PDB file of C-alpha atoms in Angstrom:
ATOM      1  CA  ASP K  21      -2.758 -22.099 -47.853  1.00 42.00           C
ATOM      2  CA  GLU K  22      -5.538 -24.064 -46.153  1.00 47.00           C
ATOM      3  CA  GLY K  23      -7.040 -22.590 -42.985  1.00 45.00           C
ATOM      4  CA  TYR K  24      -5.678 -19.095 -43.446  1.00 46.00           C
ATOM      5  CA  LEU K  25      -6.621 -15.859 -45.145  1.00 53.00           C
ATOM      6  CA  TYR K  26      -5.693 -15.960 -48.786  1.00 51.00           C
ATOM      7  CA  SER K  27      -5.769 -13.759 -51.800  1.00 52.00           C
ATOM      8  CA  GLU K  28      -7.194 -15.163 -55.002  1.00 55.00           C
ATOM      9  CA  ASN K  29      -5.262 -12.822 -57.304  1.00 55.00           C
ATOM     10  CA  TYR K  30      -2.377 -11.778 -55.103  1.00 53.00           C
ATOM     11  CA  TYR K  31      -0.580  -9.673 -57.676  1.00 54.00           C
ATOM     12  CA  GLU K  32      -3.688  -8.315 -59.403  1.00 60.00           C
ATOM     13  CA  GLY K  33      -5.854  -6.986 -56.575  1.00 57.00           C
ATOM     14  CA  ASP K  34      -6.845  -7.034 -52.943  1.00 53.00           C
ATOM     15  CA  ASP K  35      -9.478  -9.790 -52.940  1.00 57.00           C
ATOM     16  CA  TYR K  36      -8.902 -11.539 -49.631  1.00 58.00           C
ATOM     17  CA  PHE K  37     -11.139 -14.291 -48.308  1.00 62.00           C
ATOM     18  CA  GLU K  38     -11.303 -16.005 -44.971  1.00 65.00           C
ATOM     19  CA  SER K  39     -11.322 -19.759 -44.969  1.00 74.00           C
ATOM     20  CA  ASP K  40     -13.960 -22.029 -43.504  1.00 80.00           C
ATOM     21  CA  ASP K  41     -11.225 -23.458 -41.264  1.00 83.00           C
ATOM     22  CA  PHE K  42     -10.608 -20.032 -39.751  1.00 82.00           C
ATOM     23  CA  ASN K  43     -14.336 -19.446 -39.211  1.00 86.00           C
ATOM     24  CA  ASP K  44     -14.713 -22.900 -37.646  1.00 90.00           C
ATOM     25  CA  TYR K  45     -11.791 -22.178 -35.318  1.00 90.00           C
ATOM     26  CA  VAL K  46     -13.294 -18.882 -34.095  1.00 90.00           C
ATOM     27  CA  ILE K  47     -16.731 -20.446 -33.573  1.00 92.00           C
ATOM     28  CA  ASP K  48     -15.316 -23.529 -31.838  1.00 94.00           C
ATOM     29  CA  PHE K  49     -13.216 -21.288 -29.578  1.00 94.00           C
ATOM     30  CA  ALA K  50     -16.299 -19.245 -28.623  1.00 93.00           C
ATOM     31  CA  LYS K  51     -18.226 -22.400 -27.774  1.00 93.00           C
ATOM     32  CA  THR K  52     -15.613 -23.289 -25.124  1.00 94.00           C
ATOM     33  CA  LEU K  53     -16.034 -19.991 -23.273  1.00 95.00           C
ATOM     34  CA  PRO K  54     -18.240 -19.543 -20.216  1.00 94.00           C
ATOM     35  CA  GLN K  55     -21.619 -18.093 -21.201  1.00 92.00           C
ATOM     36  CA  GLU K  56     -21.052 -14.492 -20.050  1.00 91.00           C
ATOM     37  CA  THR K  57     -17.605 -14.379 -21.673  1.00 94.00           C
ATOM     38  CA  LYS K  58     -18.987 -15.971 -24.832  1.00 93.00           C
ATOM     39  CA  PHE K  59     -21.713 -13.324 -25.165  1.00 91.00           C
ATOM     40  CA  TYR K  60     -19.131 -10.565 -24.730  1.00 92.00           C
ATOM     41  CA  PHE K  61     -16.729 -12.225 -27.198  1.00 93.00           C
ATOM     42  CA  VAL K  62     -19.435 -12.633 -29.861  1.00 91.00           C
ATOM     43  CA  LYS K  63     -20.530  -8.998 -29.417  1.00 88.00           C
ATOM     44  CA  GLN K  64     -16.945  -7.843 -29.859  1.00 91.00           C
ATOM     45  CA  VAL K  65     -16.359 -10.032 -32.928  1.00 89.00           C
ATOM     46  CA  ARG K  66     -19.573  -8.735 -34.529  1.00 85.00           C
ATOM     47  CA  LYS K  67     -18.691  -5.150 -33.602  1.00 86.00           C
ATOM     48  CA  CYS K  68     -15.237  -5.474 -35.185  1.00 86.00           C
ATOM     49  CA  ILE K  69     -16.693  -7.032 -38.329  1.00 82.00           C
ATOM     50  CA  GLY K  70     -19.340  -4.317 -38.541  1.00 79.00           C
ATOM     51  CA  GLU K  71     -16.729  -1.563 -38.289  1.00 83.00           C
ATOM     52  CA  MET K  72     -14.579  -2.951 -41.093  1.00 75.00           C
ATOM     53  CA  SER K  73     -14.727  -1.155 -44.418  1.00 67.00           C
ATOM     54  CA  TYR K  74     -14.413  -4.430 -46.299  1.00 64.00           C
ATOM     55  CA  SER K  75     -16.296  -7.711 -46.159  1.00 68.00           C
ATOM     56  CA  THR K  76     -13.491 -10.208 -45.614  1.00 68.00           C
ATOM     57  CA  PHE K  77     -15.078 -11.626 -42.446  1.00 75.00           C
ATOM     58  CA  HIS K  78     -18.714 -11.298 -43.519  1.00 76.00           C
ATOM     59  CA  ASP K  79     -19.190 -15.076 -43.644  1.00 82.00           C
ATOM     60  CA  ILE K  80     -18.406 -15.560 -39.961  1.00 83.00           C
ATOM     61  CA  ASP K  81     -21.070 -13.007 -39.034  1.00 82.00           C
ATOM     62  CA  GLU K  82     -23.566 -14.894 -41.195  1.00 84.00           C
ATOM     63  CA  ARG K  83     -22.931 -17.942 -38.982  1.00 88.00           C
ATOM     64  CA  PHE K  84     -24.045 -16.043 -35.845  1.00 88.00           C
ATOM     65  CA  GLY K  85     -26.311 -18.821 -34.574  1.00 91.00           C
ATOM     66  CA  GLU K  86     -23.495 -21.370 -34.557  1.00 93.00           C
ATOM     67  CA  PHE K  87     -21.737 -19.570 -31.688  1.00 93.00           C
ATOM     68  CA  PHE K  88     -24.432 -20.701 -29.267  1.00 93.00           C
ATOM     69  CA  GLY K  89     -25.596 -24.040 -27.944  1.00 91.00           C
ATOM     70  CA  ASN K  90     -29.096 -24.884 -26.735  1.00 92.00           C
ATOM     71  CA  ASP K  91     -28.084 -24.055 -23.149  1.00 93.00           C
ATOM     72  CA  ASP K  92     -27.231 -20.492 -24.215  1.00 94.00           C
ATOM     73  CA  LEU K  93     -30.542 -19.733 -25.915  1.00 95.00           C
ATOM     74  CA  PRO K  94     -32.721 -18.816 -22.893  1.00 95.00           C
ATOM     75  CA  THR K  95     -30.150 -16.285 -21.629  1.00 94.00           C
ATOM     76  CA  LEU K  96     -29.481 -14.976 -25.140  1.00 93.00           C
ATOM     77  CA  LYS K  97     -33.238 -14.590 -25.624  1.00 95.00           C
ATOM     78  CA  GLU K  98     -33.660 -12.548 -22.431  1.00 95.00           C
ATOM     79  CA  GLU K  99     -30.701 -10.332 -23.326  1.00 91.00           C
ATOM     80  CA  PHE K 100     -31.998  -9.819 -26.861  1.00 93.00           C
ATOM     81  CA  LEU K 101     -35.572  -9.025 -25.758  1.00 94.00           C
ATOM     82  CA  SER K 102     -34.260  -6.579 -23.169  1.00 92.00           C
ATOM     83  CA  THR K 103     -32.181  -4.810 -25.828  1.00 89.00           C
ATOM     84  CA  LEU K 104     -35.129  -4.738 -28.218  1.00 92.00           C
ATOM     85  CA  LYS K 105     -37.466  -3.310 -25.543  1.00 92.00           C
ATOM     86  CA  LYS K 106     -35.014  -0.435 -25.079  1.00 90.00           C
ATOM     87  CA  ASP K 107     -35.269   0.242 -28.824  1.00 80.00           C
ATOM     88  CA  LYS K 108     -31.553  -0.226 -29.244  1.00 73.00           C
ATOM     89  CA  ASP K 109     -30.309  -0.924 -32.740  1.00 69.00           C
ATOM     90  CA  THR K 110     -29.746  -4.640 -33.146  1.00 78.00           C
ATOM     91  CA  ASP K 111     -29.719  -7.208 -35.894  1.00 83.00           C
ATOM     92  CA  VAL K 112     -33.208  -8.594 -35.412  1.00 92.00           C
ATOM     93  CA  GLU K 113     -33.098 -11.126 -38.252  1.00 92.00           C
ATOM     94  CA  LYS K 114     -30.023 -13.040 -37.042  1.00 89.00           C
ATOM     95  CA  HIS K 115     -31.326 -13.150 -33.488  1.00 92.00           C
ATOM     96  CA  TYR K 116     -34.819 -14.131 -34.642  1.00 95.00           C
ATOM     97  CA  GLN K 117     -33.538 -17.062 -36.685  1.00 93.00           C
ATOM     98  CA  THR K 118     -31.315 -18.244 -33.844  1.00 93.00           C
ATOM     99  CA  LEU K 119     -33.898 -17.829 -31.090  1.00 95.00           C
ATOM    100  CA  LEU K 120     -37.057 -18.907 -32.914  1.00 96.00           C
ATOM    101  CA  PRO K 121     -37.142 -22.318 -31.184  1.00 95.00           C
ATOM    102  CA  VAL K 122     -37.337 -20.672 -27.733  1.00 96.00           C
ATOM    103  CA  PHE K 123     -39.746 -17.797 -28.457  1.00 97.00           C
ATOM    104  CA  SER K 124     -43.297 -17.923 -27.168  1.00 97.00           C
ATOM    105  CA  GLU K 125     -45.959 -16.789 -29.645  1.00 97.00           C
ATOM    106  CA  GLN K 126     -46.174 -13.451 -27.816  1.00 97.00           C
ATOM    107  CA  GLU K 127     -42.384 -12.957 -27.978  1.00 97.00           C
ATOM    108  CA  LYS K 128     -42.325 -13.935 -31.634  1.00 97.00           C
ATOM    109  CA  GLU K 129     -44.981 -11.324 -32.440  1.00 97.00           C
ATOM    110  CA  PHE K 130     -43.124  -8.662 -30.437  1.00 96.00           C
ATOM    111  CA  VAL K 131     -39.832  -9.360 -32.234  1.00 96.00           C
ATOM    112  CA  LEU K 132     -41.423  -9.430 -35.675  1.00 96.00           C
ATOM    113  CA  LYS K 133     -43.276  -6.149 -35.050  1.00 95.00           C
ATOM    114  CA  LYS K 134     -40.005  -4.528 -33.957  1.00 93.00           C
ATOM    115  CA  GLY K 135     -37.996  -5.844 -36.901  1.00 93.00           C
ATOM    116  CA  TYR K 136     -40.287  -6.216 -39.907  1.00 92.00           C
ATOM    117  CA  LYS K 137     -38.980  -3.040 -41.575  1.00 90.00           C
ATOM    118  CA  GLN K 138     -35.389  -4.387 -41.476  1.00 89.00           C
ATOM    119  CA  SER K 139     -35.870  -7.173 -43.992  1.00 89.00           C
ATOM    120  CA  SER K 140     -38.376  -8.775 -46.312  1.00 91.00           C
ATOM    121  CA  PHE K 141     -37.767 -12.052 -44.468  1.00 94.00           C
ATOM    122  CA  LEU K 142     -39.010 -10.619 -41.164  1.00 95.00           C
ATOM    123  CA  ALA K 143     -41.889  -8.842 -42.902  1.00 93.00           C
ATOM    124  CA  THR K 144     -42.957 -12.094 -44.540  1.00 94.00           C
ATOM    125  CA  GLU K 145     -42.688 -13.885 -41.196  1.00 96.00           C
ATOM    126  CA  LEU K 146     -44.943 -11.241 -39.590  1.00 96.00           C
ATOM    127  CA  PHE K 147     -47.535 -11.495 -42.362  1.00 95.00           C
ATOM    128  CA  ASP K 148     -47.510 -15.299 -42.054  1.00 95.00           C
ATOM    129  CA  PHE K 149     -47.790 -15.024 -38.271  1.00 97.00           C
ATOM    130  CA  TYR K 150     -50.992 -12.981 -38.570  1.00 96.00           C
ATOM    131  CA  LYS K 151     -52.295 -15.194 -41.347  1.00 94.00           C
ATOM    132  CA  LYS K 152     -51.912 -18.263 -39.080  1.00 95.00           C
ATOM    133  CA  GLN K 153     -53.591 -16.327 -36.244  1.00 95.00           C
ATOM    134  CA  ASN K 154     -56.505 -15.629 -38.604  1.00 96.00           C
ATOM    135  CA  GLN K 155     -55.891 -11.879 -38.330  1.00 96.00           C
ATOM    136  CA  PRO K 156     -55.821 -10.696 -41.965  1.00 93.00           C
ATOM    137  CA  ALA K 157     -56.508  -7.067 -40.956  1.00 95.00           C
ATOM    138  CA  GLU K 158     -53.295  -7.001 -38.879  1.00 95.00           C
ATOM    139  CA  ALA K 159     -51.343  -8.600 -41.722  1.00 93.00           C
ATOM    140  CA  LEU K 160     -52.681  -5.984 -44.127  1.00 93.00           C
ATOM    141  CA  LYS K 161     -51.894  -3.145 -41.705  1.00 94.00           C
ATOM    142  CA  TYR K 162     -48.244  -4.213 -41.447  1.00 92.00           C
ATOM    143  CA  LEU K 163     -48.003  -4.915 -45.172  1.00 89.00           C
ATOM    144  CA  GLN K 164     -49.106  -1.331 -45.858  1.00 89.00           C
ATOM    145  CA  LYS K 165     -46.589   0.008 -43.312  1.00 90.00           C
ATOM    146  CA  TYR K 166     -43.853  -2.112 -44.848  1.00 90.00           C
ATOM    147  CA  LEU K 167     -44.625  -0.930 -48.382  1.00 88.00           C
ATOM    148  CA  LYS K 168     -44.719   2.684 -47.210  1.00 87.00           C
ATOM    149  CA  HIS K 169     -41.298   2.220 -45.579  1.00 84.00           C
ATOM    150  CA  HIS K 170     -39.837   0.464 -48.648  1.00 79.00           C
ATOM    151  CA  THR K 171     -40.769   2.257 -51.808  1.00 66.00           C
ATOM    152  CA  ASP K 172     -38.975  -0.364 -53.920  1.00 56.00           C
ATOM    153  CA  ARG K 173     -41.376  -3.324 -54.180  1.00 50.00           C
ATOM    154  CA  ASP K 174     -38.480  -5.580 -55.237  1.00 51.00           C
ATOM    155  CA  TYR K 175     -37.726  -6.020 -51.527  1.00 51.00           C
ATOM    156  CA  MET K 176     -40.948  -7.941 -51.023  1.00 51.00           C
ATOM    157  CA  HIS K 177     -41.243 -11.663 -51.168  1.00 54.00           C
ATOM    158  CA  PRO K 178     -42.979 -12.475 -54.502  1.00 53.00           C
ATOM    159  CA  HIS K 179     -45.826 -14.193 -52.623  1.00 52.00           C
ATOM    160  CA  TYR K 180     -46.993 -10.826 -51.238  1.00 50.00           C
ATOM    161  CA  VAL K 181     -46.551  -8.562 -54.273  1.00 45.00           C
TER     162      VAL K 181
END
């Protein structure tokens, strides 16, 4: 049973779960690949997971940052920024969290401005960014845009509501 897909209630339903061992295996395998192959492999894994109509492999996608080592980050950053500049749909939050250590302040601002509508986490990061830059008018401008985009205020971090 350990290290494989399993069903919690085999005869009562279809609740399948991946194991941490399986996720670790996939991530460890990816880490052994050359950088270009690794980037392609991770894109394909994420694409397959995204196209599934069930969430069995959701946990492995949540561990996105673990696929990459420190040596991969500069190249991943350039690829991500290039994709973002072309306005292609991408998961900004996962990339942001993974690449934060290698972003310049200018890159951080660019990424947050592109992605703040995707999640309350990114919105909060953008507001904090402008707060630290002593630019409350910019923070307020993006807060208003965020609230206009999300009519349900429950999405907001309690600090800003």
